[in-house]
């Protein structure tokens, strides 16, 4: 039987960005002690009070179909967090920020419409655009510009586009968009009359500069959808709890998309998230402090290394390493690092062409082992660079 052209169009023509990750798991299953610095998942369990609240909620009876698009209390808490001018009517709760991205694109794109994304991009973006029936057009944010988007290139790519998807603090690059960049982006969105999706799931992980949500800029609230999540901020990746903050009209319009897909997010998960947002300030501060410390340790460990260059991340839980001096591609380096040293990192090529010759290392390992792994990686890059 023939599969739809829509489903066949989703996979990346550039191949499987996750091959290294899968290979690492195969090695692990064979008993090899692989150091996993691949995906952005925490190396520790969700804090106990959040789990306890989830259990309390479930035992208390919140196990039936839950309110769409989110419980009144959670929508209120998310609105309060989102800042001035946002009310519960602007909030749509989703199973993870990833599904919020999909919903936003479905609500913006007609089949074949273009959505611009910024390269290097989070690896799911092109897939999500295609899942929503759109075509991804790629604007560049090259390493030489500190991974800030090139606004002239972006203006070009926005010709005829319906939407622009940005992410700051950025995965994979660690860039935090400056006020100048954000204002430039906002002005381009207004000039080209495009929707803006601002993926802000790393808004609690800012190491340098300041997080500025473009929704707060003049004339932007009506055309911006902000994507949020408790995955990174409260160690809740597996809970699948995210949201979009959007114009009320869009929230009403995607109600039926919720009905026809997920039928809501489990009530006990929503209650756990409500607890995290209302009482989890200390948990959040501790998680932020942990990644800040590891980021500083990584920068220190790689300072002056031969064969690689690190631009210190301004935000998020990764470091991007430029390994072009070794003469290897990111893929080739990552493959050899895995086979020869049993360290798994993501090749930059999985995040777009602008990240070619780079590696993304996630800071998801306890301090000492992280520093040790980075030293091994740096020594390997040094050897390769010397030839
Ligand atoms: N956006 C970015 C940039 C991410 O890195 C991630 C998770 N790695 C997500 C969205 C999705 O997060 P979640 O679905 O867990 O909320």
mmCIF file of C-alpha atoms and ligand atoms in Angstrom:
data_model
loop_
_atom_site.group_PDB
_atom_site.id
_atom_site.type_symbol
_atom_site.label_atom_id
_atom_site.label_comp_id
_atom_site.label_asym_id
_atom_site.label_seq_id
_atom_site.Cartn_x
_atom_site.Cartn_y
_atom_site.Cartn_z
ATOM 1 C CA UNK A 1 0.000 0.000 0.000
ATOM 2 C CA UNK A 2 1.158 3.493 -0.793
ATOM 3 C CA UNK A 3 1.997 5.916 1.991
ATOM 4 C CA UNK A 4 0.917 9.537 1.623
ATOM 5 C CA UNK A 5 3.275 11.971 -0.035
ATOM 6 C CA UNK A 6 2.987 14.094 3.109
ATOM 7 C CA UNK A 7 4.461 11.401 5.347
ATOM 8 C CA UNK A 8 7.110 10.454 2.791
ATOM 9 C CA UNK A 9 8.214 14.084 2.539
ATOM 10 C CA UNK A 10 9.053 14.412 6.248
ATOM 11 C CA UNK A 11 12.477 12.693 6.529
ATOM 12 C CA UNK A 12 15.523 14.806 5.824
ATOM 13 C CA UNK A 13 17.021 14.360 2.355
ATOM 14 C CA UNK A 14 20.390 15.110 3.998
ATOM 15 C CA UNK A 15 20.239 11.820 5.900
ATOM 16 C CA UNK A 16 19.952 10.784 9.470
ATOM 17 C CA UNK A 17 21.345 13.304 11.952
ATOM 18 C CA UNK A 18 20.848 10.824 14.755
ATOM 19 C CA UNK A 19 23.028 8.017 13.355
ATOM 20 C CA UNK A 20 25.792 8.652 15.931
ATOM 21 C CA UNK A 21 23.280 8.662 18.749
ATOM 22 C CA UNK A 22 21.845 5.363 17.558
ATOM 23 C CA UNK A 23 25.324 3.861 17.130
ATOM 24 C CA UNK A 24 26.192 4.954 20.675
ATOM 25 C CA UNK A 25 23.156 3.104 21.961
ATOM 26 C CA UNK A 26 24.132 -0.038 20.051
ATOM 27 C CA UNK A 27 27.599 0.099 21.662
ATOM 28 C CA UNK A 28 26.031 0.634 25.086
ATOM 29 C CA UNK A 29 23.763 -2.368 24.584
ATOM 30 C CA UNK A 30 26.926 -4.400 23.824
ATOM 31 C CA UNK A 31 28.289 -3.381 27.223
ATOM 32 C CA UNK A 32 30.647 -0.598 26.127
ATOM 33 C CA UNK A 33 30.872 2.265 28.663
ATOM 34 C CA UNK A 34 29.899 5.134 26.356
ATOM 35 C CA UNK A 35 30.012 8.724 27.615
ATOM 36 C CA UNK A 36 26.816 10.273 26.270
ATOM 37 C CA UNK A 37 27.067 13.956 25.419
ATOM 38 C CA UNK A 38 24.502 13.836 22.648
ATOM 39 C CA UNK A 39 20.942 14.913 23.313
ATOM 40 C CA UNK A 40 19.699 17.692 25.565
ATOM 41 C CA UNK A 41 18.374 15.488 28.309
ATOM 42 C CA UNK A 42 19.318 15.849 31.944
ATOM 43 C CA UNK A 43 21.577 13.312 33.612
ATOM 44 C CA UNK A 44 19.477 13.455 36.767
ATOM 45 C CA UNK A 45 15.919 12.588 37.751
ATOM 46 C CA UNK A 46 13.104 15.131 38.061
ATOM 47 C CA UNK A 47 13.225 16.684 41.563
ATOM 48 C CA UNK A 48 11.241 14.679 44.081
ATOM 49 C CA UNK A 49 8.669 17.380 45.060
ATOM 50 C CA UNK A 50 7.477 17.552 41.438
ATOM 51 C CA UNK A 51 7.125 13.773 41.233
ATOM 52 C CA UNK A 52 5.333 13.756 44.589
ATOM 53 C CA UNK A 53 2.878 16.376 43.331
ATOM 54 C CA UNK A 54 2.206 14.318 40.194
ATOM 55 C CA UNK A 55 1.454 11.256 42.328
ATOM 56 C CA UNK A 56 -0.682 13.269 44.726
ATOM 57 C CA UNK A 57 -2.708 14.645 41.828
ATOM 58 C CA UNK A 58 -3.212 11.219 40.253
ATOM 59 C CA UNK A 59 -4.189 9.620 43.570
ATOM 60 C CA UNK A 60 -6.517 12.551 44.167
ATOM 61 C CA UNK A 61 -8.419 11.619 41.039
ATOM 62 C CA UNK A 62 -6.965 13.808 38.265
ATOM 63 C CA UNK A 63 -6.675 10.775 36.004
ATOM 64 C CA UNK A 64 -9.549 11.334 33.607
ATOM 65 C CA UNK A 65 -9.601 13.365 30.403
ATOM 66 C CA UNK A 66 -8.177 16.741 31.317
ATOM 67 C CA UNK A 67 -9.326 20.181 30.281
ATOM 68 C CA UNK A 68 -8.390 21.343 26.802
ATOM 69 C CA UNK A 69 -6.348 23.413 26.129
ATOM 70 C CA UNK A 70 -5.010 23.155 29.662
ATOM 71 C CA UNK A 71 -6.390 23.537 33.174
ATOM 72 C CA UNK A 72 -7.461 27.050 34.151
ATOM 73 C CA UNK A 73 -4.829 27.157 36.929
ATOM 74 C CA UNK A 74 -1.962 26.096 34.680
ATOM 75 C CA UNK A 75 -2.957 28.466 31.897
ATOM 76 C CA UNK A 76 -3.043 31.280 34.464
ATOM 77 C CA UNK A 77 0.397 30.356 35.821
ATOM 78 C CA UNK A 78 1.900 30.192 32.321
ATOM 79 C CA UNK A 79 0.306 33.531 31.408
ATOM 80 C CA UNK A 80 1.716 35.114 34.564
ATOM 81 C CA UNK A 81 5.166 33.787 33.705
ATOM 82 C CA UNK A 82 4.904 35.018 30.121
ATOM 83 C CA UNK A 83 4.671 38.610 31.252
ATOM 84 C CA UNK A 84 2.687 41.720 30.623
ATOM 85 C CA UNK A 85 -0.354 41.623 28.389
ATOM 86 C CA UNK A 86 -0.634 37.810 28.394
ATOM 87 C CA UNK A 87 -3.773 36.188 29.795
ATOM 88 C CA UNK A 88 -4.927 32.562 30.079
ATOM 89 C CA UNK A 89 -6.846 33.034 26.818
ATOM 90 C CA UNK A 90 -3.454 33.324 25.083
ATOM 91 C CA UNK A 91 -2.161 29.989 26.406
ATOM 92 C CA UNK A 92 -2.453 26.570 24.778
ATOM 93 C CA UNK A 93 -0.924 23.709 26.794
ATOM 94 C CA UNK A 94 0.663 20.941 24.726
ATOM 95 C CA UNK A 95 2.499 17.665 25.284
ATOM 96 C CA UNK A 96 5.935 19.305 25.133
ATOM 97 C CA UNK A 97 7.251 22.359 23.344
ATOM 98 C CA UNK A 98 7.820 20.205 20.280
ATOM 99 C CA UNK A 99 4.084 19.697 19.756
ATOM 100 C CA UNK A 100 3.528 23.413 20.314
ATOM 101 C CA UNK A 101 5.921 24.055 17.402
ATOM 102 C CA UNK A 102 3.884 21.699 15.227
ATOM 103 C CA UNK A 103 0.571 23.320 16.258
ATOM 104 C CA UNK A 104 1.904 26.804 15.552
ATOM 105 C CA UNK A 105 3.097 25.811 12.075
ATOM 106 C CA UNK A 106 -0.184 24.023 11.281
ATOM 107 C CA UNK A 107 -2.014 27.186 12.261
ATOM 108 C CA UNK A 108 0.155 29.397 10.048
ATOM 109 C CA UNK A 109 0.932 27.431 6.899
ATOM 110 C CA UNK A 110 -1.148 26.336 3.967
ATOM 111 C CA UNK A 111 0.220 23.355 1.999
ATOM 112 C CA UNK A 112 3.437 24.348 0.261
ATOM 113 C CA UNK A 113 3.831 27.625 2.180
ATOM 114 C CA UNK A 114 7.341 28.599 3.131
ATOM 115 C CA UNK A 115 8.633 28.917 6.668
ATOM 116 C CA UNK A 116 12.121 30.338 7.185
ATOM 117 C CA UNK A 117 14.427 28.754 9.751
ATOM 118 C CA UNK A 118 17.880 29.857 10.816
ATOM 119 C CA UNK A 119 20.850 27.554 10.156
ATOM 120 C CA UNK A 120 22.256 26.128 12.480
ATOM 121 C CA UNK A 121 18.801 25.031 13.627
ATOM 122 C CA UNK A 122 17.407 22.620 16.192
ATOM 123 C CA UNK A 123 17.398 19.316 14.309
ATOM 124 C CA UNK A 124 13.612 18.834 14.361
ATOM 125 C CA UNK A 125 12.784 22.164 12.697
ATOM 126 C CA UNK A 126 12.892 21.122 9.026
ATOM 127 C CA UNK A 127 10.955 17.951 9.875
ATOM 128 C CA UNK A 128 8.333 19.917 11.794
ATOM 129 C CA UNK A 129 7.865 22.394 8.957
ATOM 130 C CA UNK A 130 7.403 19.518 6.490
ATOM 131 C CA UNK A 131 5.076 17.641 8.894
ATOM 132 C CA UNK A 132 2.884 20.730 8.876
ATOM 133 C CA UNK A 133 2.836 20.654 5.066
ATOM 134 C CA UNK A 134 5.252 23.537 4.575
ATOM 135 C CA UNK A 135 8.587 24.050 2.899
ATOM 136 C CA UNK A 136 11.581 25.118 4.991
ATOM 137 C CA UNK A 137 13.756 27.900 3.605
ATOM 138 C CA UNK A 138 17.112 28.355 5.235
ATOM 139 C CA UNK A 139 18.650 31.626 6.410
ATOM 140 C CA UNK A 140 22.216 31.645 7.713
ATOM 141 C CA UNK A 141 23.758 32.430 11.078
ATOM 142 C CA UNK A 142 27.430 31.691 10.451
ATOM 143 C CA UNK A 143 30.040 31.019 13.144
ATOM 144 C CA UNK A 144 31.946 34.102 11.962
ATOM 145 C CA UNK A 145 28.979 36.248 13.079
ATOM 146 C CA UNK A 146 28.825 34.580 16.494
ATOM 147 C CA UNK A 147 25.873 32.589 15.112
ATOM 148 C CA UNK A 148 23.681 35.698 15.035
ATOM 149 C CA UNK A 149 21.476 35.668 11.930
ATOM 150 C CA UNK A 150 22.522 37.667 8.907
ATOM 151 C CA UNK A 151 19.595 40.083 8.598
ATOM 152 C CA UNK A 152 20.231 40.877 4.924
ATOM 153 C CA UNK A 153 20.109 37.163 4.096
ATOM 154 C CA UNK A 154 17.040 36.774 6.291
ATOM 155 C CA UNK A 155 15.252 39.613 4.475
ATOM 156 C CA UNK A 156 15.920 37.766 1.248
ATOM 157 C CA UNK A 157 14.611 34.451 2.593
ATOM 158 C CA UNK A 158 11.456 36.065 3.959
ATOM 159 C CA UNK A 159 10.324 37.095 0.459
ATOM 160 C CA UNK A 160 7.103 35.146 -0.053
ATOM 161 C CA UNK A 161 7.411 33.288 3.287
ATOM 162 C CA UNK A 162 4.502 32.941 5.712
ATOM 163 C CA UNK A 163 6.435 32.333 8.898
ATOM 164 C CA UNK A 164 9.837 32.628 10.545
ATOM 165 C CA UNK A 165 10.985 30.283 13.296
ATOM 166 C CA UNK A 166 13.759 31.472 15.612
ATOM 167 C CA UNK A 167 15.323 30.085 18.783
ATOM 168 C CA UNK A 168 17.155 32.122 21.399
ATOM 169 C CA UNK A 169 18.905 31.013 23.579
ATOM 170 C CA UNK A 170 19.874 28.774 20.715
ATOM 171 C CA UNK A 171 20.251 25.054 20.399
ATOM 172 C CA UNK A 172 22.784 24.057 19.109
ATOM 173 C CA UNK A 173 24.951 27.188 19.004
ATOM 174 C CA UNK A 174 24.459 28.746 22.439
ATOM 175 C CA UNK A 175 23.869 32.150 20.835
ATOM 176 C CA UNK A 176 21.585 34.570 22.653
ATOM 177 C CA UNK A 177 20.184 37.043 20.152
ATOM 178 C CA UNK A 178 21.111 40.612 20.927
ATOM 179 C CA UNK A 179 18.518 43.375 21.197
ATOM 180 C CA UNK A 180 19.738 44.658 17.842
ATOM 181 C CA UNK A 181 19.175 41.239 16.237
ATOM 182 C CA UNK A 182 15.712 40.873 17.795
ATOM 183 C CA UNK A 183 14.657 44.346 16.739
ATOM 184 C CA UNK A 184 15.937 43.645 13.236
ATOM 185 C CA UNK A 185 13.992 40.372 13.120
ATOM 186 C CA UNK A 186 10.827 42.060 14.402
ATOM 187 C CA UNK A 187 11.085 44.797 11.842
ATOM 188 C CA UNK A 188 11.556 42.252 9.029
ATOM 189 C CA UNK A 189 8.510 40.287 10.215
ATOM 190 C CA UNK A 190 6.406 43.423 10.138
ATOM 191 C CA UNK A 191 7.751 44.542 6.767
ATOM 192 C CA UNK A 192 7.171 41.136 5.142
ATOM 193 C CA UNK A 193 3.957 40.502 7.084
ATOM 194 C CA UNK A 194 5.095 37.084 8.350
ATOM 195 C CA UNK A 195 4.276 35.172 11.509
ATOM 196 C CA UNK A 196 7.083 34.751 14.023
ATOM 197 C CA UNK A 197 7.540 31.633 16.128
ATOM 198 C CA UNK A 198 9.926 32.325 18.985
ATOM 199 C CA UNK A 199 11.157 29.102 20.583
ATOM 200 C CA UNK A 200 12.161 30.138 24.100
ATOM 201 C CA UNK A 201 12.461 26.758 25.818
ATOM 202 C CA UNK A 202 15.948 27.735 27.088
ATOM 203 C CA UNK A 203 14.865 31.066 28.571
ATOM 204 C CA UNK A 204 16.120 30.058 32.035
ATOM 205 C CA UNK A 205 19.609 29.300 30.694
ATOM 206 C CA UNK A 206 21.192 32.633 29.847
ATOM 207 C CA UNK A 207 24.918 32.922 30.662
ATOM 208 C CA UNK A 208 25.765 36.172 28.903
ATOM 209 C CA UNK A 209 23.593 38.987 27.586
ATOM 210 C CA UNK A 210 19.891 39.170 28.174
ATOM 211 C CA UNK A 211 16.919 37.154 26.987
ATOM 212 C CA UNK A 212 14.546 39.382 25.067
ATOM 213 C CA UNK A 213 11.280 37.925 23.851
ATOM 214 C CA UNK A 214 10.393 39.456 20.483
ATOM 215 C CA UNK A 215 6.718 39.245 21.488
ATOM 216 C CA UNK A 216 7.313 42.303 23.684
ATOM 217 C CA UNK A 217 8.502 44.477 20.787
ATOM 218 C CA UNK A 218 6.108 46.974 19.166
ATOM 219 C CA UNK A 219 3.492 45.432 16.879
ATOM 220 C CA UNK A 220 4.719 41.887 17.531
ATOM 221 C CA UNK A 221 2.216 40.351 19.981
ATOM 222 C CA UNK A 222 -0.386 39.942 17.234
ATOM 223 C CA UNK A 223 2.003 38.032 14.943
ATOM 224 C CA UNK A 224 4.176 36.116 17.442
ATOM 225 C CA UNK A 225 3.801 32.698 18.986
ATOM 226 C CA UNK A 226 6.129 31.970 21.901
ATOM 227 C CA UNK A 227 7.011 28.340 22.576
ATOM 228 C CA UNK A 228 7.745 27.374 26.188
ATOM 229 C CA UNK A 229 8.293 24.201 28.183
ATOM 230 C CA UNK A 230 9.202 22.882 31.622
ATOM 231 C CA UNK A 231 11.506 20.283 30.027
ATOM 232 C CA UNK A 232 14.767 22.176 30.482
ATOM 233 C CA UNK A 233 13.881 24.553 33.320
ATOM 234 C CA UNK A 234 12.550 21.955 35.779
ATOM 235 C CA UNK A 235 14.122 18.655 34.609
ATOM 236 C CA UNK A 236 10.783 17.496 33.183
ATOM 237 C CA UNK A 237 11.658 16.335 29.652
ATOM 238 C CA UNK A 238 9.737 13.071 29.966
ATOM 239 C CA UNK A 239 6.610 14.685 31.363
ATOM 240 C CA UNK A 240 5.907 16.187 27.933
ATOM 241 C CA UNK A 241 4.598 19.527 29.071
ATOM 242 C CA UNK A 242 4.974 22.636 26.960
ATOM 243 C CA UNK A 243 2.846 25.473 25.679
ATOM 244 C CA UNK A 244 2.340 28.186 23.183
ATOM 245 C CA UNK A 245 1.551 31.787 23.982
ATOM 246 C CA UNK A 246 -0.350 33.093 20.983
ATOM 247 C CA UNK A 247 -2.974 35.577 19.854
ATOM 248 C CA UNK A 248 -6.336 34.528 21.317
ATOM 249 C CA UNK A 249 -7.765 33.931 17.872
ATOM 250 C CA UNK A 250 -5.112 31.310 17.147
ATOM 251 C CA UNK A 251 -5.645 29.584 20.503
ATOM 252 C CA UNK A 252 -9.348 29.288 19.692
ATOM 253 C CA UNK A 253 -8.608 28.093 16.171
ATOM 254 C CA UNK A 254 -6.327 25.239 17.233
ATOM 255 C CA UNK A 255 -8.708 23.963 19.920
ATOM 256 C CA UNK A 256 -10.055 21.392 17.460
ATOM 257 C CA UNK A 257 -6.513 20.401 16.507
ATOM 258 C CA UNK A 258 -6.079 19.470 20.161
ATOM 259 C CA UNK A 259 -9.338 17.533 20.127
ATOM 260 C CA UNK A 260 -8.381 15.660 16.977
ATOM 261 C CA UNK A 261 -4.818 14.784 18.030
ATOM 262 C CA UNK A 262 -3.761 14.498 21.673
ATOM 263 C CA UNK A 263 -7.091 15.206 23.369
ATOM 264 C CA UNK A 264 -5.176 17.145 25.967
ATOM 265 C CA UNK A 265 -2.303 16.634 28.361
ATOM 266 C CA UNK A 266 -2.742 14.288 31.374
ATOM 267 C CA UNK A 267 -4.196 16.187 34.323
ATOM 268 C CA UNK A 268 -1.615 14.879 36.796
ATOM 269 C CA UNK A 269 1.175 16.056 34.480
ATOM 270 C CA UNK A 270 -0.427 19.482 34.252
ATOM 271 C CA UNK A 271 -0.662 19.594 38.046
ATOM 272 C CA UNK A 272 3.011 18.656 38.363
ATOM 273 C CA UNK A 273 3.866 21.501 35.977
ATOM 274 C CA UNK A 274 1.632 23.898 37.897
ATOM 275 C CA UNK A 275 3.502 22.985 41.070
ATOM 276 C CA UNK A 276 6.827 23.500 39.281
ATOM 277 C CA UNK A 277 5.816 26.945 38.062
ATOM 278 C CA UNK A 278 4.217 28.076 41.319
ATOM 279 C CA UNK A 279 6.506 26.563 43.946
ATOM 280 C CA UNK A 280 9.560 25.481 41.949
ATOM 281 C CA UNK A 281 11.556 28.726 41.950
ATOM 282 C CA UNK A 282 14.342 27.141 43.962
ATOM 283 C CA UNK A 283 14.411 24.014 41.812
ATOM 284 C CA UNK A 284 14.609 26.197 38.730
ATOM 285 C CA UNK A 285 17.434 28.264 40.222
ATOM 286 C CA UNK A 286 19.377 25.094 41.083
ATOM 287 C CA UNK A 287 18.992 23.655 37.582
ATOM 288 C CA UNK A 288 20.113 26.943 36.062
ATOM 289 C CA UNK A 289 23.095 27.110 38.431
ATOM 290 C CA UNK A 290 24.100 23.547 37.572
ATOM 291 C CA UNK A 291 24.291 24.243 33.831
ATOM 292 C CA UNK A 292 26.003 27.574 34.383
ATOM 293 C CA UNK A 293 28.684 25.824 36.422
ATOM 294 C CA UNK A 294 29.167 23.116 33.806
ATOM 295 C CA UNK A 295 29.272 25.705 31.037
ATOM 296 C CA UNK A 296 32.010 27.568 32.917
ATOM 297 C CA UNK A 297 33.907 24.321 33.556
ATOM 298 C CA UNK A 298 33.693 23.422 29.859
ATOM 299 C CA UNK A 299 34.949 26.832 28.766
ATOM 300 C CA UNK A 300 37.835 26.553 31.240
ATOM 301 C CA UNK A 301 38.700 22.967 30.217
ATOM 302 C CA UNK A 302 38.852 23.869 26.516
ATOM 303 C CA UNK A 303 40.644 27.180 26.827
ATOM 304 C CA UNK A 304 43.754 27.193 24.678
ATOM 305 C CA UNK A 305 43.127 23.717 23.242
ATOM 306 C CA UNK A 306 44.826 22.997 19.942
ATOM 307 C CA UNK A 307 42.790 21.681 17.050
ATOM 308 C CA UNK A 308 39.489 23.102 18.164
ATOM 309 C CA UNK A 309 37.881 26.432 18.842
ATOM 310 C CA UNK A 310 35.145 27.122 21.275
ATOM 311 C CA UNK A 311 32.988 30.184 21.176
ATOM 312 C CA UNK A 312 31.748 30.403 24.748
ATOM 313 C CA UNK A 313 27.995 29.748 24.739
ATOM 314 C CA UNK A 314 25.852 32.681 25.874
ATOM 315 C CA UNK A 315 23.005 30.341 26.756
ATOM 316 C CA UNK A 316 21.515 26.801 26.719
ATOM 317 C CA UNK A 317 23.045 23.486 27.800
ATOM 318 C CA UNK A 318 25.563 22.811 25.010
ATOM 319 C CA UNK A 319 28.938 23.882 23.724
ATOM 320 C CA UNK A 320 29.671 24.127 20.007
ATOM 321 C CA UNK A 321 33.194 23.239 19.019
ATOM 322 C CA UNK A 322 34.748 24.267 15.740
ATOM 323 C CA UNK A 323 36.958 21.328 14.707
ATOM 324 C CA UNK A 324 37.665 22.440 11.135
ATOM 325 C CA UNK A 325 41.397 22.664 11.951
ATOM 326 C CA UNK A 326 41.469 18.853 12.209
ATOM 327 C CA UNK A 327 40.511 18.562 8.541
ATOM 328 C CA UNK A 328 37.643 16.243 9.448
ATOM 329 C CA UNK A 329 33.936 16.853 9.048
ATOM 330 C CA UNK A 330 31.833 16.909 12.195
ATOM 331 C CA UNK A 331 30.421 13.505 11.228
ATOM 332 C CA UNK A 332 33.854 11.923 10.657
ATOM 333 C CA UNK A 333 35.232 13.381 13.900
ATOM 334 C CA UNK A 334 32.203 12.255 15.912
ATOM 335 C CA UNK A 335 32.402 8.741 14.437
ATOM 336 C CA UNK A 336 36.061 8.395 15.312
ATOM 337 C CA UNK A 337 35.593 9.888 18.770
ATOM 338 C CA UNK A 338 32.897 7.318 19.442
ATOM 339 C CA UNK A 339 34.791 4.319 18.064
ATOM 340 C CA UNK A 340 38.212 5.224 19.491
ATOM 341 C CA UNK A 341 37.316 6.971 22.751
ATOM 342 C CA UNK A 342 33.710 5.911 23.410
ATOM 343 C CA UNK A 343 32.513 9.488 23.680
ATOM 344 C CA UNK A 344 29.291 10.330 21.838
ATOM 345 C CA UNK A 345 28.678 13.901 20.652
ATOM 346 C CA UNK A 346 26.456 15.311 17.902
ATOM 347 C CA UNK A 347 28.048 16.268 14.571
ATOM 348 C CA UNK A 348 27.244 19.842 13.597
ATOM 349 C CA UNK A 349 26.056 18.743 10.151
ATOM 350 C CA UNK A 350 22.866 17.438 11.785
ATOM 351 C CA UNK A 351 21.957 21.042 12.556
ATOM 352 C CA UNK A 352 22.497 22.487 9.091
ATOM 353 C CA UNK A 353 25.291 23.526 6.748
ATOM 354 C CA UNK A 354 26.417 26.500 8.816
ATOM 355 C CA UNK A 355 27.370 24.057 11.591
ATOM 356 C CA UNK A 356 29.489 21.825 9.328
ATOM 357 C CA UNK A 357 32.881 21.070 10.829
ATOM 358 C CA UNK A 358 31.506 21.567 14.321
ATOM 359 C CA UNK A 359 30.449 19.334 17.187
ATOM 360 C CA UNK A 360 27.672 19.955 19.661
ATOM 361 C CA UNK A 361 28.504 18.672 23.110
ATOM 362 C CA UNK A 362 25.704 18.607 25.651
ATOM 363 C CA UNK A 363 26.582 19.452 29.243
ATOM 364 C CA UNK A 364 24.703 16.457 30.539
ATOM 365 C CA UNK A 365 27.276 14.754 32.699
ATOM 366 C CA UNK A 366 28.505 15.315 36.231
ATOM 367 C CA UNK A 367 31.310 17.869 36.527
ATOM 368 C CA UNK A 368 34.408 15.683 36.851
ATOM 369 C CA UNK A 369 33.454 13.243 34.139
ATOM 370 C CA UNK A 370 32.432 16.092 31.864
ATOM 371 C CA UNK A 371 35.806 17.813 32.227
ATOM 372 C CA UNK A 372 37.616 14.512 31.707
ATOM 373 C CA UNK A 373 35.625 13.761 28.518
ATOM 374 C CA UNK A 374 36.309 17.251 27.180
ATOM 375 C CA UNK A 375 40.029 16.827 27.856
ATOM 376 C CA UNK A 376 40.041 13.548 25.921
ATOM 377 C CA UNK A 377 38.134 15.213 23.078
ATOM 378 C CA UNK A 378 40.533 18.167 23.024
ATOM 379 C CA UNK A 379 43.611 15.928 23.042
ATOM 380 C CA UNK A 380 42.149 13.933 20.148
ATOM 381 C CA UNK A 381 41.469 17.132 18.166
ATOM 382 C CA UNK A 382 45.029 18.278 18.904
ATOM 383 C CA UNK A 383 46.510 15.014 17.581
ATOM 384 C CA UNK A 384 44.404 15.168 14.418
ATOM 385 C CA UNK A 385 45.310 18.803 13.791
ATOM 386 C CA UNK A 386 49.039 18.036 14.102
ATOM 387 C CA UNK A 387 48.458 15.279 11.513
HETATM 388 N N1 LIG B 1 13.065 23.557 21.032
HETATM 389 C C1 LIG B 1 14.368 23.357 21.237
HETATM 390 C C2 LIG B 1 15.339 24.347 20.721
HETATM 391 C C3 LIG B 1 14.805 22.219 21.928
HETATM 392 O O1 LIG B 1 16.117 22.019 22.112
HETATM 393 C C4 LIG B 1 13.850 21.292 22.403
HETATM 394 C C5 LIG B 1 14.242 20.041 23.133
HETATM 395 N N2 LIG B 1 15.513 19.567 22.955
HETATM 396 C C6 LIG B 1 12.501 21.563 22.152
HETATM 397 C C7 LIG B 1 12.143 22.707 21.475
HETATM 398 C C8 LIG B 1 11.407 20.647 22.592
HETATM 399 O O2 LIG B 1 11.318 20.521 23.946
HETATM 400 P P1 LIG B 1 10.145 19.753 24.662
HETATM 401 O O3 LIG B 1 9.263 19.155 23.599
HETATM 402 O O4 LIG B 1 10.769 18.715 25.518
HETATM 403 O O5 LIG B 1 9.419 20.793 25.443
#
